[in-house]
XYZ file of N, CA and C in Angstrom:
453
model
N -85.769 3.113 89.007
C -84.701 3.969 89.831
C -84.347 5.214 88.981
N -84.152 6.239 89.614
C -83.704 7.453 88.879
C -82.162 7.491 89.132
N -81.400 7.899 88.157
C -80.040 8.070 88.096
C -79.542 9.448 87.784
N -78.668 9.977 88.771
C -78.118 11.275 88.599
C -76.643 11.323 88.507
N -76.015 11.764 87.436
C -76.536 12.220 86.161
C -77.022 11.160 85.449
N -77.967 11.321 84.558
C -78.660 10.198 83.772
C -77.829 9.378 82.968
N -76.835 9.856 82.412
C -75.895 9.013 81.467
C -75.065 7.964 82.189
N -75.265 7.982 83.600
C -74.393 6.974 84.348
C -75.116 5.732 84.661
N -76.277 5.420 84.129
C -76.995 4.234 84.517
C -76.039 2.903 83.942
N -75.868 1.982 84.765
C -75.126 0.822 84.168
C -75.782 0.270 83.030
N -74.917 -0.271 81.992
C -75.513 -0.832 80.857
C -76.044 -2.260 81.208
N -77.253 -2.537 80.704
C -77.925 -3.799 81.044
C -77.174 -4.909 80.272
N -77.198 -6.122 80.830
C -76.756 -7.325 80.149
C -78.022 -8.099 79.645
N -77.785 -8.540 78.425
C -78.923 -9.214 77.822
C -79.528 -10.282 78.696
N -80.885 -10.340 78.742
C -81.509 -11.370 79.636
C -81.979 -12.612 78.836
N -81.657 -12.502 77.338
C -81.950 -13.651 76.522
C -81.136 -14.874 76.886
N -81.849 -16.056 77.050
C -81.045 -17.170 77.440
C -80.161 -17.745 76.398
N -80.297 -17.258 75.101
C -79.323 -17.483 74.163
C -78.152 -16.706 74.042
N -78.282 -15.538 74.746
C -77.167 -14.625 74.888
C -76.229 -14.648 76.164
N -76.791 -15.101 77.301
C -76.141 -14.873 78.620
C -76.342 -16.124 79.437
N -75.228 -16.417 80.134
C -75.166 -17.341 81.140
C -74.677 -16.854 82.463
N -75.353 -17.025 83.511
C -74.940 -16.395 84.774
C -74.890 -17.535 85.851
N -73.804 -17.560 86.809
C -73.689 -18.419 87.878
C -73.312 -17.682 89.031
N -73.810 -17.905 90.274
C -73.432 -17.268 91.497
C -73.286 -18.359 92.481
N -72.302 -18.003 93.459
C -71.931 -18.833 94.511
C -71.376 -18.065 95.703
N -71.218 -18.562 96.874
C -70.733 -17.890 97.996
C -69.402 -18.321 98.472
N -68.513 -17.486 98.949
C -67.252 -17.863 99.559
C -67.231 -18.143 100.929
N -66.158 -18.219 101.636
C -66.140 -18.454 102.992
C -66.653 -17.387 103.779
N -66.601 -17.581 105.089
C -67.163 -16.553 106.018
C -66.593 -15.153 105.766
N -67.306 -14.047 105.869
C -66.838 -12.824 105.804
C -66.433 -12.203 107.122
N -66.354 -11.006 107.159
C -65.953 -10.363 108.489
C -67.071 -10.763 109.477
N -66.798 -10.690 110.812
C -67.676 -10.991 111.741
C -68.976 -10.284 111.767
N -70.079 -11.023 111.642
C -71.445 -10.462 111.603
C -71.742 -10.088 110.049
N -70.829 -10.279 109.091
C -71.256 -9.877 107.780
C -71.431 -11.284 107.005
N -72.153 -11.090 105.937
C -72.512 -12.391 105.193
C -71.189 -12.662 104.448
N -71.079 -13.911 103.881
C -69.982 -14.105 103.104
C -70.062 -13.513 101.737
N -68.787 -13.289 101.119
C -68.802 -12.661 99.718
C -69.582 -13.558 98.705
N -70.225 -12.910 97.844
C -71.037 -13.603 96.746
C -70.037 -13.396 95.552
N -69.872 -14.523 94.787
C -69.076 -14.520 93.575
C -70.075 -14.894 92.364
N -69.999 -14.067 91.285
C -70.759 -14.311 90.098
C -69.914 -14.357 88.905
N -70.263 -15.182 87.980
C -69.741 -15.121 86.609
C -70.782 -14.935 85.616
N -70.473 -14.201 84.519
C -71.361 -13.986 83.451
C -70.537 -14.150 82.139
N -71.231 -14.810 81.230
C -70.756 -14.956 79.832
C -71.828 -14.352 79.048
N -71.640 -13.472 78.235
C -72.651 -12.791 77.388
C -72.237 -12.244 76.032
N -73.173 -12.094 75.203
C -72.781 -11.480 73.825
C -73.101 -9.958 73.923
N -72.451 -9.205 73.320
C -72.605 -7.759 73.347
C -72.112 -7.112 72.049
N -72.579 -6.089 71.682
C -72.118 -5.175 70.573
C -71.366 -3.955 71.013
N -71.146 -3.846 72.266
C -70.472 -2.726 72.918
C -69.066 -2.982 73.167
N -68.104 -2.229 72.713
C -66.731 -2.469 73.005
C -66.411 -2.386 74.429
N -65.529 -2.992 75.059
C -65.187 -3.014 76.444
C -64.574 -1.549 76.800
N -63.979 -0.971 75.824
C -63.474 0.428 76.194
C -64.604 1.395 76.464
N -65.858 1.233 75.809
C -66.923 2.140 76.027
C -67.413 1.892 77.548
N -67.400 0.707 77.989
C -67.864 0.383 79.378
C -66.904 1.140 80.316
N -65.666 0.951 80.177
C -64.580 1.543 80.991
C -64.634 3.116 80.953
N -64.936 3.684 79.760
C -65.085 5.118 79.606
C -66.175 5.542 80.459
N -67.331 4.869 80.357
C -68.462 5.212 81.259
C -68.118 5.178 82.796
N -67.418 4.241 83.164
C -66.975 3.976 84.532
C -66.162 5.139 84.973
N -65.262 5.494 84.082
C -64.279 6.719 84.481
C -64.986 7.870 84.426
N -66.023 8.086 83.591
C -66.843 9.393 83.542
C -67.799 9.467 84.693
N -68.253 8.378 85.177
C -69.170 8.381 86.305
C -68.594 7.755 87.402
N -67.595 8.413 87.985
C -66.922 7.988 89.229
C -67.859 7.917 90.462
N -68.737 8.869 90.547
C -69.745 9.046 91.546
C -71.061 9.388 90.918
N -72.012 8.656 91.235
C -73.351 9.128 90.809
C -74.439 8.616 91.883
N -75.735 9.142 91.743
C -76.658 8.877 92.659
C -77.776 7.977 92.036
N -78.283 7.039 92.729
C -79.502 6.191 92.341
C -80.480 6.331 93.454
N -81.693 6.633 92.973
C -82.922 6.799 93.949
C -83.939 5.923 93.561
N -84.469 5.174 94.392
C -85.799 4.523 94.296
C -86.545 4.561 95.670
N -86.389 3.500 96.430
C -87.011 3.551 97.758
C -86.082 4.511 98.648
N -84.897 4.364 98.612
C -83.916 5.201 99.378
C -82.698 5.698 98.538
N -82.087 6.732 98.760
C -80.973 7.231 97.955
C -79.806 6.445 98.194
N -79.027 6.086 97.105
C -77.658 5.423 97.117
C -76.704 6.208 96.427
N -75.546 6.422 97.078
C -74.429 6.967 96.299
C -73.686 5.839 95.866
N -73.249 5.874 94.526
C -72.524 4.911 93.950
C -71.100 5.487 93.618
N -70.053 4.823 94.096
C -68.644 5.172 93.686
C -67.956 4.080 92.970
N -67.494 4.494 91.823
C -66.789 3.468 90.956
C -65.348 3.967 90.765
N -64.445 2.933 90.825
C -63.032 3.267 90.662
C -62.471 2.172 89.776
N -61.692 2.614 88.735
C -61.044 1.790 87.792
C -59.848 1.029 88.603
N -59.580 -0.304 88.284
C -58.502 -1.012 88.917
C -57.160 -0.805 88.124
N -56.201 -0.631 88.777
C -54.838 -0.456 87.919
C -54.409 -1.707 87.411
N -54.619 -2.912 88.011
C -54.205 -4.164 87.532
C -55.272 -5.125 87.523
N -55.297 -5.681 86.280
C -56.282 -6.725 85.867
C -55.539 -7.887 85.326
N -55.709 -9.092 85.711
C -54.968 -10.281 85.120
C -55.099 -10.394 83.644
N -54.130 -10.619 82.912
C -54.167 -10.601 81.452
C -55.013 -11.982 80.948
N -55.591 -11.854 79.955
C -56.273 -12.889 79.229
C -55.772 -12.891 77.819
N -55.209 -13.956 77.368
C -54.543 -14.097 75.977
C -55.618 -13.674 74.970
N -55.364 -12.742 74.025
C -56.201 -12.471 73.005
C -57.402 -11.711 73.293
N -57.447 -11.105 74.512
C -58.735 -10.472 74.826
C -58.333 -9.051 75.519
N -59.278 -8.224 75.409
C -59.166 -6.881 76.055
C -59.759 -7.187 77.626
N -58.975 -6.564 78.566
C -59.406 -6.859 79.893
C -59.487 -5.498 80.688
N -60.295 -5.381 81.720
C -60.594 -4.340 82.501
C -61.157 -4.660 83.836
N -61.047 -3.785 84.698
C -61.712 -3.957 85.989
C -62.032 -2.765 86.773
N -62.896 -2.876 87.673
C -63.296 -1.709 88.553
C -63.989 -2.084 89.848
N -64.148 -1.231 90.815
C -64.861 -1.600 92.011
C -66.112 -0.578 91.957
N -67.208 -0.952 92.532
C -68.411 -0.130 92.632
C -68.906 -0.248 94.033
N -68.973 0.774 94.657
C -69.442 0.772 96.211
C -70.809 1.508 96.228
N -71.796 0.815 96.814
C -73.064 1.391 96.976
C -73.281 1.748 98.464
N -73.516 2.981 98.698
C -73.670 3.494 100.092
C -74.927 4.267 100.347
N -75.729 3.842 101.335
C -76.896 4.477 101.811
C -76.717 5.078 103.217
N -77.381 6.052 103.626
C -77.267 6.583 104.907
C -77.754 5.602 105.919
N -76.946 5.290 106.976
C -77.195 4.458 108.003
C -76.988 2.930 107.772
N -76.386 2.547 106.548
C -76.409 1.194 106.120
C -74.934 0.993 105.792
N -74.477 -0.212 106.120
C -73.056 -0.603 105.708
C -72.946 -0.713 104.118
N -71.954 -0.012 103.628
C -71.750 -0.084 102.171
C -71.604 -1.540 101.783
N -71.936 -1.658 100.425
C -71.719 -2.961 99.717
C -70.800 -2.723 98.503
N -69.762 -3.308 98.421
C -68.725 -3.237 97.345
C -68.590 -4.338 96.407
N -68.665 -4.260 95.138
C -68.572 -5.196 94.069
C -67.249 -5.004 93.341
N -66.502 -5.971 93.176
C -65.155 -5.758 92.341
C -65.541 -6.516 91.095
N -65.280 -5.916 89.997
C -65.642 -6.619 88.716
C -64.373 -6.818 87.832
N -64.137 -7.971 87.382
C -63.129 -8.166 86.318
C -63.766 -8.537 85.125
N -63.383 -7.903 83.995
C -64.023 -8.195 82.560
C -62.969 -8.482 81.574
N -63.322 -9.263 80.591
C -62.557 -9.615 79.474
C -63.460 -9.806 78.235
N -62.992 -9.295 77.085
C -63.807 -9.338 75.954
C -62.956 -9.814 74.694
N -63.425 -10.568 73.929
C -62.959 -10.931 72.666
C -64.106 -10.977 71.634
N -63.966 -10.170 70.653
C -65.089 -9.984 69.623
C -66.355 -9.507 70.320
N -67.352 -10.257 70.077
C -68.662 -9.893 70.733
C -69.092 -10.709 71.970
N -68.055 -11.443 72.557
C -68.269 -12.133 73.768
C -67.488 -11.491 74.853
N -68.308 -11.235 76.013
C -67.730 -10.601 77.203
C -67.850 -11.481 78.407
N -66.855 -11.604 79.188
C -67.045 -12.278 80.479
C -66.803 -11.336 81.701
N -67.507 -11.795 82.778
C -67.410 -10.972 83.985
C -67.115 -11.993 85.048
N -66.260 -11.620 86.049
C -66.118 -12.326 87.312
C -66.229 -11.214 88.315
N -67.199 -11.416 89.262
C -67.549 -10.356 90.315
C -67.386 -10.924 91.865
N -67.033 -10.084 92.697
C -67.131 -10.440 94.089
C -67.828 -9.345 94.735
N -68.904 -9.664 95.449
C -69.684 -8.724 96.193
C -69.589 -8.897 97.723
N -69.170 -7.849 98.395
C -68.978 -7.963 99.815
C -69.666 -6.815 100.578
N -69.882 -6.995 101.843
C -70.429 -5.997 102.701
C -69.247 -5.207 103.289
N -69.157 -3.917 103.153
C -68.159 -3.016 103.621
C -67.352 -2.498 102.667
N -66.568 -1.482 102.994
C -65.694 -0.909 102.129
C -64.436 -1.794 101.854
N -63.933 -1.536 100.744
C -62.584 -2.216 100.452
C -61.612 -1.153 99.916
N -60.358 -1.457 99.959
C -59.258 -0.577 99.455
C -59.259 -0.774 98.034
N -59.725 0.177 97.132
C -59.593 0.018 95.647
C -58.324 -0.129 95.047
N -57.285 0.245 95.795
C -55.972 0.122 95.325
C -55.316 -1.223 95.707
N -56.009 -2.064 96.420
C -55.422 -3.447 96.864
C -55.620 -4.331 95.655
N -54.740 -5.389 95.700
C -54.864 -6.401 94.590
C -56.201 -7.146 94.768
N -56.655 -7.716 93.649
C -57.958 -8.371 93.609
C -57.796 -9.672 94.480
N -58.932 -10.022 95.041
C -58.926 -11.336 95.843
C -58.496 -12.390 94.927
N -57.595 -13.217 95.516
C -57.069 -14.564 94.741
C -58.173 -15.397 94.220
N -59.315 -15.583 95.030
C -60.298 -16.381 94.536
C -61.067 -15.758 93.398
N -61.174 -14.434 93.469
C -61.840 -13.833 92.255
C -60.935 -13.874 90.949
N -59.650 -13.793 91.119
C -58.644 -13.920 90.107
C -58.806 -15.257 89.459
N -58.818 -16.313 90.378
C -58.980 -17.739 89.813
C -60.372 -17.838 88.978
N -61.381 -17.317 89.604
C -62.655 -17.445 89.002
C -62.738 -16.754 87.594
N -62.104 -15.435 87.556
C -61.882 -14.727 86.340
C -61.185 -15.532 85.297
N -60.078 -16.207 85.603
C -59.252 -16.895 84.610
C -60.058 -18.116 84.145
N -60.765 -18.732 85.046
C -61.658 -19.863 84.623
C -62.751 -19.605 83.621
N -63.520 -18.348 83.937
C -64.736 -18.073 83.052
C -64.126 -17.578 81.757
N -62.887 -16.847 81.723
C -62.376 -16.355 80.468
C -61.934 -17.599 79.670
N -61.381 -18.556 80.294
C -60.963 -19.878 79.538
C -62.198 -20.488 78.881
N -63.148 -20.563 79.528
C -64.498 -21.242 79.049
C -65.205 -20.398 78.116
N -65.427 -19.118 78.535
C -66.327 -18.222 77.707
C -65.649 -17.617 76.502
N -64.297 -17.493 76.439
C -63.707 -16.795 75.257
C -62.868 -17.906 74.540
N -63.193 -19.064 74.560
C -62.321 -20.076 73.735
C -62.790 -20.085 72.316
């Protein structure tokens, strides 16, 4: 895929089995006619400080991704992220929109201690209010993955 501007490509997560654990599941029914939200947790090793990730999100509030069809990606930092003892925390939303297609929004909550970072995400079909409080199920999942991944 091509990214415009080029410096806005999301940072990859290590695919090495010794570095990363990923688990995905689905929540209850979504809006009428929409699939249920997908929840994902990630525990990974990284050399990148969490602040660098969030600086990239802030710098790249809107960017374009093109492969088979053009996608406008809009990212917004979250004002409130649940605290995790002894860890840096951050959060943001990312909405992918293509012409004629319902947008898909992912809410990401992140925590990092040392070289270990955890993610809890919720992916839904449709726009969400980026100023709204995070979904309680996502917050619970975030706290659980942080407790396990950052011990």
